[in-house]
């Protein structure tokens, strides 16, 4: 990457310095240091999962994801002041109502969570790159097309720098293909001129217990069976 950068190519690295529970990943420490010490741009990933490795409410999960990403951004600036870095906090939500607890990548709630972080970073003046999938079906069938229209329409209502995972992905990000991506890009351009009317769930409220729950989950190394999580199943992250 350094060699390509010196030749004038616009390259950088995607990194995640935090593993889970705000602990530094030993495996990522060396790649992070090598990237930053070479002055290469980087995006700082943060992938806390609501209900599993993060709290199960909107404001608390956004808080944890933002803290993880900001740690990596600040650490990079301390080592190489002025280095180009992007906040790529991309929290996801586990569907705690299902036995296998799959990720709710294509849900309205997950999209709104990432839009919230994009808007927050715009407000703070931080370059931002959040994640928002376009549907949560297993394949790009007729139902997935309709769900994609809703998510595309929702994203268009808000400001954002970059939202990734918008095209070609299924519920578990395992059905990607160039053909699906091209279909969804064409669909997005259609939605731009004729967006769907999106009915949002009830507005998320600030969770006054959020910070305490974060520390409780850290102590237990698990958020699944916390009273806070069990109370919010079916109430938080609906839709």
Short mmCIF file of C-alpha atoms in Angstrom, two decimals:
data_model
loop_
_atom_site.label_atom_id
_atom_site.label_comp_id
_atom_site.label_asym_id
_atom_site.label_seq_id
_atom_site.Cartn_x
_atom_site.Cartn_y
_atom_site.Cartn_z
CA UNK A 1 0.00 0.00 0.00
CA UNK A 2 2.83 2.40 0.84
CA UNK A 3 4.45 1.68 -2.53
CA UNK A 4 1.20 2.30 -4.38
CA UNK A 5 0.61 5.48 -2.38
CA UNK A 6 4.02 6.87 -3.32
CA UNK A 7 3.20 6.20 -6.98
CA UNK A 8 0.17 8.45 -6.67
CA UNK A 9 -2.56 5.84 -6.24
CA UNK A 10 -5.34 6.66 -3.78
CA UNK A 11 -5.10 3.71 -1.42
CA UNK A 12 -5.72 3.06 2.25
CA UNK A 13 -6.53 0.37 4.77
CA UNK A 14 -9.65 -0.84 6.56
CA UNK A 15 -8.87 -1.62 10.18
CA UNK A 16 -10.52 -2.54 13.45
CA UNK A 17 -8.38 -1.91 16.52
CA UNK A 18 -11.13 -2.87 19.00
CA UNK A 19 -12.27 -6.50 19.13
CA UNK A 20 -15.17 -6.62 21.62
CA UNK A 21 -15.98 -5.05 24.97
CA UNK A 22 -13.61 -2.11 24.28
CA UNK A 23 -10.51 -4.29 24.38
CA UNK A 24 -7.64 -3.75 21.97
CA UNK A 25 -7.23 -6.58 19.48
CA UNK A 26 -3.73 -8.04 19.70
CA UNK A 27 -4.02 -9.29 16.11
CA UNK A 28 -4.88 -5.83 14.77
CA UNK A 29 -2.41 -3.77 16.80
CA UNK A 30 0.54 -4.44 14.49
CA UNK A 31 -1.31 -3.80 11.19
CA UNK A 32 -2.77 -0.63 12.71
CA UNK A 33 0.64 0.68 13.78
CA UNK A 34 2.25 -0.18 10.44
CA UNK A 35 -0.53 1.61 8.56
CA UNK A 36 -0.48 4.74 10.69
CA UNK A 37 3.32 5.01 10.93
CA UNK A 38 3.46 4.91 7.12
CA UNK A 39 0.96 7.77 6.97
CA UNK A 40 -1.58 5.76 4.98
CA UNK A 41 -5.26 6.76 5.13
CA UNK A 42 -7.48 4.31 6.96
CA UNK A 43 -11.08 3.66 7.87
CA UNK A 44 -11.70 2.60 11.46
CA UNK A 45 -14.27 -0.17 11.69
CA UNK A 46 -16.43 -0.73 14.75
CA UNK A 47 -18.78 -3.69 14.66
CA UNK A 48 -20.59 -4.00 17.98
CA UNK A 49 -23.72 -6.17 17.76
CA UNK A 50 -26.79 -5.12 19.70
CA UNK A 51 -27.86 -7.93 22.04
CA UNK A 52 -24.63 -9.92 21.69
CA UNK A 53 -21.56 -7.70 22.05
CA UNK A 54 -23.43 -4.45 22.63
CA UNK A 55 -26.49 -3.06 24.43
CA UNK A 56 -30.00 -3.49 23.04
CA UNK A 57 -31.24 0.07 22.62
CA UNK A 58 -30.63 2.65 19.91
CA UNK A 59 -28.78 5.36 21.82
CA UNK A 60 -26.65 2.98 23.88
CA UNK A 61 -25.56 0.84 20.92
CA UNK A 62 -24.74 3.96 18.88
CA UNK A 63 -22.73 5.27 21.85
CA UNK A 64 -20.62 2.11 22.10
CA UNK A 65 -19.98 1.89 18.35
CA UNK A 66 -19.00 5.56 18.22
CA UNK A 67 -16.65 5.20 21.21
CA UNK A 68 -14.91 2.22 19.61
CA UNK A 69 -14.39 4.04 16.31
CA UNK A 70 -13.30 7.31 17.92
CA UNK A 71 -10.68 5.45 19.96
CA UNK A 72 -9.06 4.28 16.73
CA UNK A 73 -9.27 7.72 15.14
CA UNK A 74 -7.76 9.50 18.14
CA UNK A 75 -5.03 6.88 18.53
CA UNK A 76 -4.06 7.37 14.90
CA UNK A 77 -3.88 11.15 15.31
CA UNK A 78 -1.69 10.81 18.39
CA UNK A 79 0.78 8.66 16.44
CA UNK A 80 0.65 10.60 13.15
CA UNK A 81 -1.05 14.00 13.60
CA UNK A 82 -3.09 14.97 10.55
CA UNK A 83 -3.36 11.46 9.11
CA UNK A 84 -6.48 10.92 6.96
CA UNK A 85 -8.93 8.70 8.80
CA UNK A 86 -12.63 7.88 8.48
CA UNK A 87 -15.13 6.86 11.14
CA UNK A 88 -16.56 3.54 9.93
CA UNK A 89 -18.61 2.60 12.98
CA UNK A 90 -21.03 0.02 11.59
CA UNK A 91 -23.04 -1.47 14.43
CA UNK A 92 -25.49 -4.23 13.64
CA UNK A 93 -28.45 -5.62 15.52
CA UNK A 94 -29.15 -9.25 16.42
CA UNK A 95 -32.72 -10.47 16.04
CA UNK A 96 -33.16 -11.72 19.60
CA UNK A 97 -36.61 -13.15 18.82
CA UNK A 98 -35.10 -15.96 16.72
CA UNK A 99 -33.17 -18.95 18.00
CA UNK A 100 -30.13 -18.42 15.75
CA UNK A 101 -30.13 -14.64 16.47
CA UNK A 102 -29.33 -13.57 12.87
CA UNK A 103 -28.18 -10.04 12.05
CA UNK A 104 -30.93 -7.59 11.06
CA UNK A 105 -28.78 -6.05 8.31
CA UNK A 106 -31.62 -5.03 6.01
CA UNK A 107 -34.05 -3.76 8.64
CA UNK A 108 -35.32 -0.21 9.01
CA UNK A 109 -33.89 -0.15 12.54
CA UNK A 110 -30.39 -1.07 11.40
CA UNK A 111 -30.56 1.54 8.64
CA UNK A 112 -31.72 4.22 11.07
CA UNK A 113 -28.96 3.30 13.52
CA UNK A 114 -26.31 3.85 10.87
CA UNK A 115 -27.97 7.03 9.57
CA UNK A 116 -27.92 8.31 13.16
CA UNK A 117 -24.16 7.81 13.31
CA UNK A 118 -23.66 9.35 9.88
CA UNK A 119 -25.63 12.43 10.95
CA UNK A 120 -23.71 12.62 14.23
CA UNK A 121 -20.36 12.54 12.44
CA UNK A 122 -21.50 15.17 9.95
CA UNK A 123 -22.46 17.35 12.92
CA UNK A 124 -19.04 16.75 14.51
CA UNK A 125 -17.18 17.32 11.24
CA UNK A 126 -15.76 13.78 11.12
CA UNK A 127 -15.46 11.92 7.78
CA UNK A 128 -17.90 9.05 8.00
CA UNK A 129 -18.63 5.71 6.33
CA UNK A 130 -21.51 3.75 7.84
CA UNK A 131 -23.21 0.55 6.70
CA UNK A 132 -26.78 0.05 5.53
CA UNK A 133 -27.98 -3.00 3.64
CA UNK A 134 -30.83 -2.90 1.21
CA UNK A 135 -32.83 -5.96 2.24
CA UNK A 136 -32.69 -8.89 4.64
CA UNK A 137 -33.99 -11.70 2.46
CA UNK A 138 -31.85 -14.68 1.53
CA UNK A 139 -31.96 -13.93 -2.20
CA UNK A 140 -32.82 -10.99 -4.43
CA UNK A 141 -36.40 -12.09 -5.07
CA UNK A 142 -39.55 -9.98 -5.49
CA UNK A 143 -39.88 -9.50 -1.72
CA UNK A 144 -36.27 -8.33 -1.51
CA UNK A 145 -36.84 -5.82 -4.33
CA UNK A 146 -39.77 -4.31 -2.41
CA UNK A 147 -37.73 -4.15 0.80
CA UNK A 148 -34.86 -2.54 -1.10
CA UNK A 149 -37.19 0.18 -2.35
CA UNK A 150 -38.11 1.02 1.25
CA UNK A 151 -34.49 1.16 2.47
CA UNK A 152 -33.38 3.22 -0.54
CA UNK A 153 -36.26 5.63 0.03
CA UNK A 154 -35.41 5.87 3.71
CA UNK A 155 -31.74 6.66 3.06
CA UNK A 156 -32.70 9.39 0.59
CA UNK A 157 -34.56 11.27 3.35
CA UNK A 158 -31.34 11.97 5.28
CA UNK A 159 -27.87 13.44 4.84
CA UNK A 160 -25.00 10.99 4.72
CA UNK A 161 -21.39 10.89 3.53
CA UNK A 162 -21.22 7.23 2.57
CA UNK A 163 -23.46 4.28 3.34
CA UNK A 164 -21.93 0.97 2.29
CA UNK A 165 -23.46 -2.49 1.80
CA UNK A 166 -26.29 -0.83 -0.11
CA UNK A 167 -26.20 -2.95 -3.26
CA UNK A 168 -26.18 -6.65 -4.01
CA UNK A 169 -26.15 -8.00 -0.46
CA UNK A 170 -28.57 -10.39 1.20
CA UNK A 171 -29.51 -10.78 4.86
CA UNK A 172 -26.21 -12.33 5.89
CA UNK A 173 -24.05 -10.60 3.23
CA UNK A 174 -23.49 -14.00 1.62
CA UNK A 175 -25.44 -13.64 -1.63
CA UNK A 176 -23.40 -10.91 -3.30
CA UNK A 177 -23.01 -10.93 -7.06
CA UNK A 178 -22.18 -8.32 -9.69
CA UNK A 179 -25.53 -9.08 -11.35
CA UNK A 180 -27.46 -8.39 -8.13
CA UNK A 181 -25.46 -5.23 -7.55
CA UNK A 182 -26.26 -3.93 -11.03
CA UNK A 183 -29.95 -4.72 -10.57
CA UNK A 184 -30.07 -2.83 -7.29
CA UNK A 185 -28.14 0.16 -8.62
CA UNK A 186 -30.69 0.43 -11.43
CA UNK A 187 -33.46 0.10 -8.83
CA UNK A 188 -31.89 2.86 -6.72
CA UNK A 189 -31.89 5.26 -9.67
CA UNK A 190 -35.56 4.46 -10.22
CA UNK A 191 -36.35 5.09 -6.53
CA UNK A 192 -34.53 8.44 -6.61
CA UNK A 193 -37.14 9.79 -9.01
CA UNK A 194 -40.06 8.07 -7.32
CA UNK A 195 -39.32 7.22 -3.65
CA UNK A 196 -41.58 5.04 -1.56
CA UNK A 197 -43.43 6.41 1.46
CA UNK A 198 -41.68 4.97 4.49
CA UNK A 199 -43.48 4.47 7.80
CA UNK A 200 -40.93 4.60 10.60
CA UNK A 201 -41.34 2.82 13.94
CA UNK A 202 -41.95 5.01 16.98
CA UNK A 203 -39.02 7.41 17.46
CA UNK A 204 -36.22 5.96 19.54
CA UNK A 205 -35.83 7.63 22.92
CA UNK A 206 -32.61 8.30 24.80
CA UNK A 207 -31.84 5.37 27.08
CA UNK A 208 -30.85 6.70 30.53
CA UNK A 209 -29.68 3.21 31.53
CA UNK A 210 -27.45 2.87 28.49
CA UNK A 211 -24.07 3.71 29.97
CA UNK A 212 -24.58 1.47 33.02
CA UNK A 213 -25.67 -1.37 30.74
CA UNK A 214 -22.55 -0.99 28.61
CA UNK A 215 -20.33 -1.46 31.67
CA UNK A 216 -22.48 -4.33 32.96
CA UNK A 217 -22.12 -6.11 29.63
CA UNK A 218 -18.37 -5.53 29.67
CA UNK A 219 -18.14 -7.09 33.13
CA UNK A 220 -20.15 -10.15 32.12
CA UNK A 221 -18.56 -10.33 28.66
CA UNK A 222 -22.04 -10.92 27.28
CA UNK A 223 -25.14 -8.82 26.65
CA UNK A 224 -27.59 -11.62 25.84
CA UNK A 225 -29.09 -12.29 29.25
CA UNK A 226 -28.92 -8.83 30.78
CA UNK A 227 -32.25 -7.67 32.22
CA UNK A 228 -31.96 -4.61 29.96
CA UNK A 229 -31.68 -6.77 26.84
CA UNK A 230 -34.54 -9.08 27.83
CA UNK A 231 -36.83 -6.13 28.58
CA UNK A 232 -36.14 -4.52 25.21
CA UNK A 233 -36.68 -7.57 22.98
CA UNK A 234 -39.65 -6.70 20.81
CA UNK A 235 -39.48 -3.05 21.88
CA UNK A 236 -36.14 -1.82 20.57
CA UNK A 237 -35.13 -2.22 16.94
CA UNK A 238 -38.56 -3.05 15.54
CA UNK A 239 -38.98 -2.92 11.78
#
